[in-house]
mmCIF file of C-alpha atoms in Angstrom:
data_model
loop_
_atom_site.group_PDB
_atom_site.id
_atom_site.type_symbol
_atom_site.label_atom_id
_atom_site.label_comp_id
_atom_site.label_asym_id
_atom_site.label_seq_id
_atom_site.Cartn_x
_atom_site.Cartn_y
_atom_site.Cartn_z
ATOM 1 C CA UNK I 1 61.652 80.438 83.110
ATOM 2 C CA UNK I 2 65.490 81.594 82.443
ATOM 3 C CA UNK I 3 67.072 83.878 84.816
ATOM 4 C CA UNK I 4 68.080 87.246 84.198
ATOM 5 C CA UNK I 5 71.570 87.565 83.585
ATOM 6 C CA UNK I 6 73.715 89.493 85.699
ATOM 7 C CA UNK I 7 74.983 93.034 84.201
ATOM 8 C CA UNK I 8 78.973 93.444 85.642
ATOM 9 C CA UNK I 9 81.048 96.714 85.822
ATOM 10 C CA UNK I 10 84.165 95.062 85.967
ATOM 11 C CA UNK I 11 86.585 98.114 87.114
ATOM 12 C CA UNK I 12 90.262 97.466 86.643
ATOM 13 C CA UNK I 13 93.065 100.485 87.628
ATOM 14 C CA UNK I 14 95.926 100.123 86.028
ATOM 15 C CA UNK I 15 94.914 97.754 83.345
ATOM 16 C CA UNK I 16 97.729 98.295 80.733
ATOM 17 C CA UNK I 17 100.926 98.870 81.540
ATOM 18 C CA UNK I 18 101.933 102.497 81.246
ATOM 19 C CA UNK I 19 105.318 102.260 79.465
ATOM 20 C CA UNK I 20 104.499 100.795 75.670
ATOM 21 C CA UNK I 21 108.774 100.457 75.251
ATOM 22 C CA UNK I 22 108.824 98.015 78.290
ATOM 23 C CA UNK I 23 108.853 94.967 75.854
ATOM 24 C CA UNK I 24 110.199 92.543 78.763
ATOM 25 C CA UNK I 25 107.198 93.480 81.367
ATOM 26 C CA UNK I 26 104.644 92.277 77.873
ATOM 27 C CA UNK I 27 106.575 89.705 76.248
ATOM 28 C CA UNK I 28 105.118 86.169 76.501
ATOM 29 C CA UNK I 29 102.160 88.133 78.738
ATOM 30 C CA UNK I 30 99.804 85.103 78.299
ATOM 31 C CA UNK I 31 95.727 86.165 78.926
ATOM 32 C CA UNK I 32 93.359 85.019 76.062
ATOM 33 C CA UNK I 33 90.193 85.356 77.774
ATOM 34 C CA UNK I 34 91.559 89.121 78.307
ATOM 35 C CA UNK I 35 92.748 89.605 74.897
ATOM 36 C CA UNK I 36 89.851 88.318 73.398
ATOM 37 C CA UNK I 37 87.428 90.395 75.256
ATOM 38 C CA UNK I 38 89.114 93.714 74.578
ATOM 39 C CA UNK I 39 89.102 92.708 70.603
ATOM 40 C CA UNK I 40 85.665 92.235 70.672
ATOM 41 C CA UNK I 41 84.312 94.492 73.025
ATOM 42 C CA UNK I 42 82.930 97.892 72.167
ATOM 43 C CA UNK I 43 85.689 100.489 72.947
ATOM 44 C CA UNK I 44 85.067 104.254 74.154
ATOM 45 C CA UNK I 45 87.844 106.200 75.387
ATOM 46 C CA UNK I 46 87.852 109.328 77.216
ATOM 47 C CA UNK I 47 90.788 111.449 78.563
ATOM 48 C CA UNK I 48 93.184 109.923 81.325
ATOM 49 C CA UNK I 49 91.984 110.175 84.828
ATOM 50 C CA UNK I 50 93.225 108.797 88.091
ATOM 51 C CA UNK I 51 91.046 105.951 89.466
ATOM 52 C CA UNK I 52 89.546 107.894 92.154
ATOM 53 C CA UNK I 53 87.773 110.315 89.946
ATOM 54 C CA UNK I 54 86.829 107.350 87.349
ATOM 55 C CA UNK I 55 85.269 105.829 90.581
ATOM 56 C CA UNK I 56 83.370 108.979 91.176
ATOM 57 C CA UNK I 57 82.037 108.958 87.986
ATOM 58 C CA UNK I 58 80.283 106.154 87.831
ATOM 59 C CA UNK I 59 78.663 106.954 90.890
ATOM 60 C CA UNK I 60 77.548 110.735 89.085
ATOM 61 C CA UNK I 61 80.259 112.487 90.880
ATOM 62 C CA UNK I 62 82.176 115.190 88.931
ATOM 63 C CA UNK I 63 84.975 117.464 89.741
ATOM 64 C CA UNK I 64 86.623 118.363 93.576
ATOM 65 C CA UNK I 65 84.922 114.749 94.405
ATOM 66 C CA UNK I 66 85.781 114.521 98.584
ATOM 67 C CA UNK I 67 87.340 111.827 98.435
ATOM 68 C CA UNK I 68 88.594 112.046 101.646
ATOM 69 C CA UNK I 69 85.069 112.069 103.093
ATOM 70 C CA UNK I 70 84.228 108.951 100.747
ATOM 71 C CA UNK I 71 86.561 106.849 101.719
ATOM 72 C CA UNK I 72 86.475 107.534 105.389
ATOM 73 C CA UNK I 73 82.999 106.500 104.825
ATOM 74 C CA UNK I 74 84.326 103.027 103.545
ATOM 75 C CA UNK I 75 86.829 102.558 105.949
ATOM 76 C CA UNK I 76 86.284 98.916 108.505
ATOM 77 C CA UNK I 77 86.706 100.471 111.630
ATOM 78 C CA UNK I 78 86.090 104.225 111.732
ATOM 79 C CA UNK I 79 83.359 105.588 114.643
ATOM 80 C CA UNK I 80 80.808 107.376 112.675
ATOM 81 C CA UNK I 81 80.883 110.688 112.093
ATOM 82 C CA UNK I 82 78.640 114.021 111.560
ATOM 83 C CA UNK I 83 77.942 113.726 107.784
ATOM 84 C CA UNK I 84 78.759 117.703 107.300
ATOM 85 C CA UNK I 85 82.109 117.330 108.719
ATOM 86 C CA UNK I 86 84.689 117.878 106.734
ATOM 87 C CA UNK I 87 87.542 115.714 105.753
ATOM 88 C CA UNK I 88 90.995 115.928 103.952
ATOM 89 C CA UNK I 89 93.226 112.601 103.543
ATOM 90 C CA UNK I 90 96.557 113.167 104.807
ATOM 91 C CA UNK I 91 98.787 109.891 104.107
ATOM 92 C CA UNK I 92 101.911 110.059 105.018
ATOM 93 C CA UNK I 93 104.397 110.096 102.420
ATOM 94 C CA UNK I 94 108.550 110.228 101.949
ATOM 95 C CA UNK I 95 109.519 112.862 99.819
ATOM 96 C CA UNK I 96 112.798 113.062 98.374
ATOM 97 C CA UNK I 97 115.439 114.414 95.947
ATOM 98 C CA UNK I 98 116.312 112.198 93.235
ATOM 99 C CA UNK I 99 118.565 113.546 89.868
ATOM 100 C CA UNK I 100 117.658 116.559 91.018
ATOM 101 C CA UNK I 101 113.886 115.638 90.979
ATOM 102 C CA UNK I 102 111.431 115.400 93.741
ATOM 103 C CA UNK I 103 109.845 111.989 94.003
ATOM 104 C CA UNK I 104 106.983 110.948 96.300
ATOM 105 C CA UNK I 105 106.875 107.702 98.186
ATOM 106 C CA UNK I 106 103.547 106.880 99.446
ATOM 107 C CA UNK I 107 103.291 104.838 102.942
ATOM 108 C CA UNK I 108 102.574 101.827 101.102
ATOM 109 C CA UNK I 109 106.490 101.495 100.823
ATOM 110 C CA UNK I 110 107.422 102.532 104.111
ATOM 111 C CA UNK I 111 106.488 100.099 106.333
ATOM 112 C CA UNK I 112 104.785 102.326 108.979
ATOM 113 C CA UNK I 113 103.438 100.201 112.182
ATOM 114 C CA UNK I 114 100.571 101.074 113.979
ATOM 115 C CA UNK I 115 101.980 101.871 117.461
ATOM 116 C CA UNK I 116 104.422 104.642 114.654
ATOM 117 C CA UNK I 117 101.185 106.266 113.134
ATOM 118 C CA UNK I 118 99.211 106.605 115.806
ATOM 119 C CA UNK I 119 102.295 108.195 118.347
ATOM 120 C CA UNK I 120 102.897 110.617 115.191
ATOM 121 C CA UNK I 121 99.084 111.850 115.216
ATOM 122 C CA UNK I 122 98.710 111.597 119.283
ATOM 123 C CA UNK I 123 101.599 114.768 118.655
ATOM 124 C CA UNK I 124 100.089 116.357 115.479
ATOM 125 C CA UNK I 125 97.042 116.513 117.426
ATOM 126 C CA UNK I 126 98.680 118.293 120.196
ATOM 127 C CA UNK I 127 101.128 120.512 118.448
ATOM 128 C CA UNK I 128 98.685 121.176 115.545
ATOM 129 C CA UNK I 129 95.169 121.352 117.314
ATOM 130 C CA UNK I 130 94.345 124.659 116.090
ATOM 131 C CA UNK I 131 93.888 123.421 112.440
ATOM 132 C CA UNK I 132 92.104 119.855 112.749
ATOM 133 C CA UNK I 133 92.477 116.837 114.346
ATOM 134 C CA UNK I 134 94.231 113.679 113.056
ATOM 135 C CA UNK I 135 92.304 110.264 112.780
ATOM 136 C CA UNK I 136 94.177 107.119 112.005
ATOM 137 C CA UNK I 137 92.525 104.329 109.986
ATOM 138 C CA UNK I 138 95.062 101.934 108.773
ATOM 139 C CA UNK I 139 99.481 102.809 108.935
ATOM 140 C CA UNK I 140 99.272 104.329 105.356
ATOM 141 C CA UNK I 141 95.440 106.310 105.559
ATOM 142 C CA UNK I 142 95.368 109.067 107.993
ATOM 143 C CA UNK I 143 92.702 111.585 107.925
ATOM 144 C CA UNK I 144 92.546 115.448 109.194
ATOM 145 C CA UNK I 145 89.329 116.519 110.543
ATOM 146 C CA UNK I 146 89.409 120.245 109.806
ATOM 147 C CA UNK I 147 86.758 123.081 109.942
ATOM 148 C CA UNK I 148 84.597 124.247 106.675
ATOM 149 C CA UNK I 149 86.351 126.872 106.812
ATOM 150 C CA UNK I 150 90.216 126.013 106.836
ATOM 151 C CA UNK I 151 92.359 127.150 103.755
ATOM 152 C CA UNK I 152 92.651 123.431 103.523
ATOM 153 C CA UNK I 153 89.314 123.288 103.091
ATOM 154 C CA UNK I 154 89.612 124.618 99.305
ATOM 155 C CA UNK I 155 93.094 122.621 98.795
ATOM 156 C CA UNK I 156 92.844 120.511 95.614
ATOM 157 C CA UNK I 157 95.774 118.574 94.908
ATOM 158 C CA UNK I 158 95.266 115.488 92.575
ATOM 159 C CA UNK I 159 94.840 112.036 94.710
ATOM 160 C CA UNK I 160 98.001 110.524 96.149
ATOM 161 C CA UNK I 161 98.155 107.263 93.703
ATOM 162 C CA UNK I 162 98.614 109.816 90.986
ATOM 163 C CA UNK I 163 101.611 111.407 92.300
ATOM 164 C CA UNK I 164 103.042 108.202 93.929
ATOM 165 C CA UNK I 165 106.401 106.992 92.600
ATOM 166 C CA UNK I 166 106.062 110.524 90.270
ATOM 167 C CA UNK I 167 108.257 113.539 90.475
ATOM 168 C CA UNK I 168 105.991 116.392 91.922
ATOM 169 C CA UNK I 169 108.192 119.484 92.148
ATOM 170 C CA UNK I 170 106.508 120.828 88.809
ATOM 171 C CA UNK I 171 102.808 120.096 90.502
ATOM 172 C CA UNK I 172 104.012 122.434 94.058
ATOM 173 C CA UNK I 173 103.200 125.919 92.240
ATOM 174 C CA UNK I 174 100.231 125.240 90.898
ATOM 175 C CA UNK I 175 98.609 123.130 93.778
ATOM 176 C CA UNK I 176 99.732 125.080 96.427
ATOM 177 C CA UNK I 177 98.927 128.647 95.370
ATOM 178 C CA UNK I 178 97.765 129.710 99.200
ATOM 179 C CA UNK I 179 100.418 131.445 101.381
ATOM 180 C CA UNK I 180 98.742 129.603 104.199
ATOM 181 C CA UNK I 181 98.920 126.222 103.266
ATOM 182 C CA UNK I 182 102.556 126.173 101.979
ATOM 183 C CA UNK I 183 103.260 127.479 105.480
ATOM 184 C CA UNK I 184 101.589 125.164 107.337
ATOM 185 C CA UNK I 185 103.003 122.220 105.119
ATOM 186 C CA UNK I 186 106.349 123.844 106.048
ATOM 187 C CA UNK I 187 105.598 123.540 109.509
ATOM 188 C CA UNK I 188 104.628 119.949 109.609
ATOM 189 C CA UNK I 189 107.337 118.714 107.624
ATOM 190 C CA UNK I 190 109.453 120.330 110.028
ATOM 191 C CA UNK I 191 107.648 118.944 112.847
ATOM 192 C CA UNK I 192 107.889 115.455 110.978
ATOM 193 C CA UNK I 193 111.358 115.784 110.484
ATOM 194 C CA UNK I 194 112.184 116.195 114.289
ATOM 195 C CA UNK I 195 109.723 113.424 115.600
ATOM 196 C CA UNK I 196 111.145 111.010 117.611
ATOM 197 C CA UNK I 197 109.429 108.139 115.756
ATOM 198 C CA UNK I 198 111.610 109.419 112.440
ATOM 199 C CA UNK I 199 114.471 109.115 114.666
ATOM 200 C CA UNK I 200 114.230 105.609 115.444
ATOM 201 C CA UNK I 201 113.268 104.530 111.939
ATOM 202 C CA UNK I 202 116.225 106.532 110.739
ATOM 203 C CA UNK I 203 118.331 104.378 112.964
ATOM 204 C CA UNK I 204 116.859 101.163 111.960
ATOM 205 C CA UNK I 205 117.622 102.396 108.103
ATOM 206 C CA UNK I 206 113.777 103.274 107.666
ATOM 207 C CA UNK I 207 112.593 106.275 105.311
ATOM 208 C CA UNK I 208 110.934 108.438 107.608
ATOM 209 C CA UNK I 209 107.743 110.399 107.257
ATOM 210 C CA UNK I 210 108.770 113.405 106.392
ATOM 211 C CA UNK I 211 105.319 114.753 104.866
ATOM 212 C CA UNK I 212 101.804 114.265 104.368
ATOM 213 C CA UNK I 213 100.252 114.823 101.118
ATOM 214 C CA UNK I 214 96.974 116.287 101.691
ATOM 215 C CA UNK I 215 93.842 115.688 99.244
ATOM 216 C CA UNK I 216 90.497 114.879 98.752
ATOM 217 C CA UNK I 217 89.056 117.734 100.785
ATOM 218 C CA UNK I 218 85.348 117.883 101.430
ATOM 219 C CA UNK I 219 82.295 116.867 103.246
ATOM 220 C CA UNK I 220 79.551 114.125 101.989
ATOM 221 C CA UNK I 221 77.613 115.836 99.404
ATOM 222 C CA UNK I 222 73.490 114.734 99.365
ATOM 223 C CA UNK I 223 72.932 111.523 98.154
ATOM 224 C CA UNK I 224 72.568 110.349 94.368
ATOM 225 C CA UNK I 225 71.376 107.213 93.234
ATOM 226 C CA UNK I 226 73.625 104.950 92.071
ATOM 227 C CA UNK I 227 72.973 102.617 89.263
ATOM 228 C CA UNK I 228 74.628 99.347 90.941
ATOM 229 C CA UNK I 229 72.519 96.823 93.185
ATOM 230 C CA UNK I 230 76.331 95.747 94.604
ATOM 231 C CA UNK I 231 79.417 96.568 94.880
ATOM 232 C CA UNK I 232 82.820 94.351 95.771
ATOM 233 C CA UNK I 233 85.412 96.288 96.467
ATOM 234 C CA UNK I 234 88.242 95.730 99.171
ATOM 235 C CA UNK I 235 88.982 99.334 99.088
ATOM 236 C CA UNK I 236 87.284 101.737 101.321
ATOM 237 C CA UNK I 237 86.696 104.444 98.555
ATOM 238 C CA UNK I 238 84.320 102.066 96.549
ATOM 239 C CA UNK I 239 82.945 101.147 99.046
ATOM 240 C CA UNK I 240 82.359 104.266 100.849
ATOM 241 C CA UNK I 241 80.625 105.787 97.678
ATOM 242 C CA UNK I 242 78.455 102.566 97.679
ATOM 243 C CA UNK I 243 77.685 103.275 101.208
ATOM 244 C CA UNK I 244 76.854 106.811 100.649
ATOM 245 C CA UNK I 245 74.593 105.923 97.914
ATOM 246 C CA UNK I 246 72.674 103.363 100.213
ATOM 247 C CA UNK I 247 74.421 100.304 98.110
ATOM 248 C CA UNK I 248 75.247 97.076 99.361
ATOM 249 C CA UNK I 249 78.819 96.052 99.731
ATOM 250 C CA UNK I 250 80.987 92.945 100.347
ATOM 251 C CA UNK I 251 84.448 92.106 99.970
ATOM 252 C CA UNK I 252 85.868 90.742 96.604
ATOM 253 C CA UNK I 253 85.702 87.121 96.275
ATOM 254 C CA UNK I 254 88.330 84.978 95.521
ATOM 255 C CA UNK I 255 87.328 84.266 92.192
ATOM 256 C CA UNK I 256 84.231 84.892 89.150
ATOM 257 C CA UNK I 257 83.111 81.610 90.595
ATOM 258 C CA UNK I 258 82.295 82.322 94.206
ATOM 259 C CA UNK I 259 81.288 86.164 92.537
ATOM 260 C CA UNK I 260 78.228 84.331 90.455
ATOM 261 C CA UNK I 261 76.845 82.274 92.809
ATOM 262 C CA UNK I 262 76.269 85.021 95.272
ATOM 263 C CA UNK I 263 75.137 87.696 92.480
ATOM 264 C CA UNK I 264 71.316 87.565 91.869
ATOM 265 C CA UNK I 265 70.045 87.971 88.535
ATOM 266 C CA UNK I 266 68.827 90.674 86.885
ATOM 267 C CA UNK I 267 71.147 93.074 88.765
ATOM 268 C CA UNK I 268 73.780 95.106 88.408
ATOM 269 C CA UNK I 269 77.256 94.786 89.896
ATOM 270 C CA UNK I 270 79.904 96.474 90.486
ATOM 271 C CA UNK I 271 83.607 94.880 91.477
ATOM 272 C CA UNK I 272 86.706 96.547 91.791
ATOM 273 C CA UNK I 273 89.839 94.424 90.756
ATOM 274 C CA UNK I 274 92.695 96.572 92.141
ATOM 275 C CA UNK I 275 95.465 93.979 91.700
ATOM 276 C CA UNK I 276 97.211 95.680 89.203
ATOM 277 C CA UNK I 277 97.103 99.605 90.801
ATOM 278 C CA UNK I 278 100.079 98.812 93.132
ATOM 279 C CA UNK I 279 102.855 97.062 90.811
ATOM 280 C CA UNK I 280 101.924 100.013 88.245
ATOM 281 C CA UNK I 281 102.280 102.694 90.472
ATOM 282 C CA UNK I 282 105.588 100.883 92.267
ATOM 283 C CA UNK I 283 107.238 100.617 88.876
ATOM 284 C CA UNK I 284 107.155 96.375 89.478
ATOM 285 C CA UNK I 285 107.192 94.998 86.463
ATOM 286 C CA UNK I 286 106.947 91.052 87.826
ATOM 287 C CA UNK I 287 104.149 92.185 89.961
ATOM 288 C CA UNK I 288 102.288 93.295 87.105
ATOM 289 C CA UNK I 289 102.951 90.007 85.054
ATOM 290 C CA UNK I 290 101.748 88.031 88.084
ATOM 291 C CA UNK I 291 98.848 90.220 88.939
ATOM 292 C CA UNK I 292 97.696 89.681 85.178
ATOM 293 C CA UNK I 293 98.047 86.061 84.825
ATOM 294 C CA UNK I 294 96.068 85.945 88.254
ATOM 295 C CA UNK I 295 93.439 88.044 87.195
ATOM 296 C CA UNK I 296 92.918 85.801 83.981
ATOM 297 C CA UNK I 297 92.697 82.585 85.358
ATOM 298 C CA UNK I 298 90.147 83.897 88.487
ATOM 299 C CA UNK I 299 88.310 86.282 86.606
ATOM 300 C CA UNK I 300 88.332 87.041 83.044
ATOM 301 C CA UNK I 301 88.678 83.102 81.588
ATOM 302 C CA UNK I 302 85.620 82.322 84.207
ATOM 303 C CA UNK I 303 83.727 85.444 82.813
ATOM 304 C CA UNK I 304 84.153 85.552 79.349
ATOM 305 C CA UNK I 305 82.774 81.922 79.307
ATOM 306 C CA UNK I 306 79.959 83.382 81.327
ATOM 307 C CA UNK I 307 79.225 85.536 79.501
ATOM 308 C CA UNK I 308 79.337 83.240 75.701
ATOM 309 C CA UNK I 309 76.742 81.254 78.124
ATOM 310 C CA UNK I 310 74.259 84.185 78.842
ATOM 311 C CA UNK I 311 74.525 84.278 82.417
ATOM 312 C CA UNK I 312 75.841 87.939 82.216
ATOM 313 C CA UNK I 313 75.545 90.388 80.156
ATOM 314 C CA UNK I 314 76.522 92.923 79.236
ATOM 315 C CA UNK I 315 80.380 92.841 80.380
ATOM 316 C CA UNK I 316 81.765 96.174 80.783
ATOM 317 C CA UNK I 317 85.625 96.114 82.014
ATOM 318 C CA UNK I 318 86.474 99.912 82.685
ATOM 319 C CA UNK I 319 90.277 100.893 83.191
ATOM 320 C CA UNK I 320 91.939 104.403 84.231
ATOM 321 C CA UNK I 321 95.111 104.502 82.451
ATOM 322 C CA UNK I 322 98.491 106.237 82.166
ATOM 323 C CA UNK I 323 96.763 106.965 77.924
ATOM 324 C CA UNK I 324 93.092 107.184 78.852
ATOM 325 C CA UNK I 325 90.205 106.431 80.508
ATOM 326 C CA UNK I 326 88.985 103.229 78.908
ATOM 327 C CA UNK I 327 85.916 101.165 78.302
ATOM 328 C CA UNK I 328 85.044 97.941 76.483
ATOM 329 C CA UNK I 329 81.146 96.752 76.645
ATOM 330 C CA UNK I 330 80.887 93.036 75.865
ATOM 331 C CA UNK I 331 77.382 91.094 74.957
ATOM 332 C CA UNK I 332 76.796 87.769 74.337
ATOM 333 C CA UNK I 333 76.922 88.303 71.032
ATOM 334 C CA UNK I 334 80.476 90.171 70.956
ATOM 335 C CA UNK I 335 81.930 86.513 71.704
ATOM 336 C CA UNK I 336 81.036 85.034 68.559
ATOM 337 C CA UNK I 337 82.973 88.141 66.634
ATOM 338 C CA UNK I 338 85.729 85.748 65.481
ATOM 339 C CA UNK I 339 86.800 88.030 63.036
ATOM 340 C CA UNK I 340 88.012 90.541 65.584
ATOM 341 C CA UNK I 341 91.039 88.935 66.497
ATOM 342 C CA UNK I 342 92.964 88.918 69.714
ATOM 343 C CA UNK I 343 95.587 91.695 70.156
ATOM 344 C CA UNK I 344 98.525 91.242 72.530
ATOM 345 C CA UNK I 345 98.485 94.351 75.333
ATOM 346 C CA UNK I 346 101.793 95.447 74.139
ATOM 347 C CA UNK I 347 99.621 96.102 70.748
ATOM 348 C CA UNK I 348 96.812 98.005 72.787
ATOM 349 C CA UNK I 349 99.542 99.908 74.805
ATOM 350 C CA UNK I 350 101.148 101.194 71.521
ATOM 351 C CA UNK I 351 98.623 101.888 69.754
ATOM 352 C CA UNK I 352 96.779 104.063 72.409
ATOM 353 C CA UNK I 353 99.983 105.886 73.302
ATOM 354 C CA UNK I 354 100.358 106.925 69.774
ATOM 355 C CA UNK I 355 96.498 108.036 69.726
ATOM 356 C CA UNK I 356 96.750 111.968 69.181
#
């Protein structure tokens, strides 16, 4: 008796490129098993979204998702903690003036050590213990343990990768409409900006932290079911929702290969590709090439004959993009659609960003 095949949520930030013009990041961008299963994939599109809250939609989440909370949740080594507490991420960042516009460096591309983060919180905690506590998971995610009812409680700025690399002076007004929060993020950027640690870095040539950009604040709401059997993810938000929803989880394998033989059939998986999030949101344009051709030689080439030989189905590759939030739905059928000819990105790119 044939197996079941295996039903894949491929999710992919970052998928296309966000700048249609940049003709030298596309040209000669060779991926055939990628091309070929956006042309004959079903395509919906809904409005742009960062990848968090695409995330938290497919796991029935809406709007003023805590994020924070969730991917606490996912995080390696975290102690457990209450599930009514409430959480707000606050990553350090660099902020600074650039052509007269503010631009946001996220601690990805500062180089933070551990023995650094942890001195910096050791002090917040001390100096700021009236409003929360800090907990350090990793250099670049810090989170701020703060009561129900904190004004940062309500604060709802968008998630840091969608201000990273981004000017943000326009966003201040609107996210920051509390008298209380802009004065407390006054007072810990001047407390950041006289830290010893900045000091030193500042002497080594380092950016310092000179801010935190707080986000995602909220406790664990109750439990909804999630309509995955598994999720691969090497990212704690994924995998904290999966947690939350009582999901299995497991590191992303190194290729489709090693994926199938360890998904059962019948089920339904979930795996997050992230490769191409960073070199979008950095602005590096060889990263993004690379990341690609990597992604179609492990992954889409392997799948897309996978799926022409029924062992999954349907393939559904979901991207949050700079022009929308996109889907394409693939069957075993779809692959036989010869008609529906390959498209190079650059193609896709245009003709979404010209998409009223």
């Amino acid at each position: 008796m044939p197996h079941s095949p295996v039903r894949i949520t491929l999710f992919v930030p970052e998928l296309l490129w966000p700048v249609p013009e940049a003709t030298e990041i596309f040209d000669g961008l060779d991926c055939p098993a990628l091309s070929t299963l956006l042309a004959r994939g079903h395509l919906t599109q809904r409005p742009p979204q960062s990848p968090e809250a695409t995330l938290a939609d497919r796991f029935g989440y809406a709007e003023n998702t805590p994020y924070a909370a969730f991917r606490r949740l996912g995080e390696r080594d975290m102690p457990a903690a209450p599930e009514d507490a409430c959480w707000i991420a606050a990553d350090p960042v660099h902020l600074r003036f650039q052509q007269e516009r503010l631009i946001l460096a996220d601690g990805a591309t500062l180089g933070i050590n551990a023995d650094e983060a942890a001195l910096v919180a050791e002090d917040m905690n001390r100096h700021f213990g009236d409003i929360g506590r800090m907990h350090v998971a990793t250099p670049e995610r810090w989170y701020l343990h703060v009561a129900p009812s904190s004004p940062l409680a309500a604060f709802t700025p968008p998630p840091l990768s969608a201000v990273t690399g981004r000017s943000i002076e326009r966003l201040l007004p609107e996210i920051m409409p509390d008298r209380a929060v802009r004065a407390l993020l006054n007072e810990i950027q001047t407390f950041l900006h006289a830290h010893p640690v900045n000091q030193r870095r500042e002497d080594k040539g380092l950016l310092p932290i000179n801010s935190l950009w707080l986000w995602g604040a909220g406790a664990l709401p109750p439990r909804i079911a999630a309509d995955f059997d598994g999720v691969w993810s090497n990212h704690p938000l994924a995998t904290g929702l999966a947690r939350a929803a009582g999901v299995p989880t497991h590191p992303v394998p190194v290729d489709a290969a090693a994926f199938l033989t360890h998904a059962a059939p019948g089920t339904h998986q979930l795996v997050e590709l992230d490769d191409l999030a960073d070199p979008v949101q950095h602005e590096n344009g060889e990263a993004y090439r690379n990341a690609v051709a990597n992604l179609e030689r492990r992954w889409f080439a392997p799948l897309r004959q996978a799926l022409a030989a029924a062992r999954i189905a349907p393939l559904r590759i979901e991207a949050a993009t700079a022009y929308a939030t996109l889907t394409w739905e693939s069957g075993r059928r779809d692959t036989w659609k010869f008609w529906r000819r390959p498209r190079p990105l650059i193609d896709i790119a245009r003709k979404l960003a010209n998409s009223p």
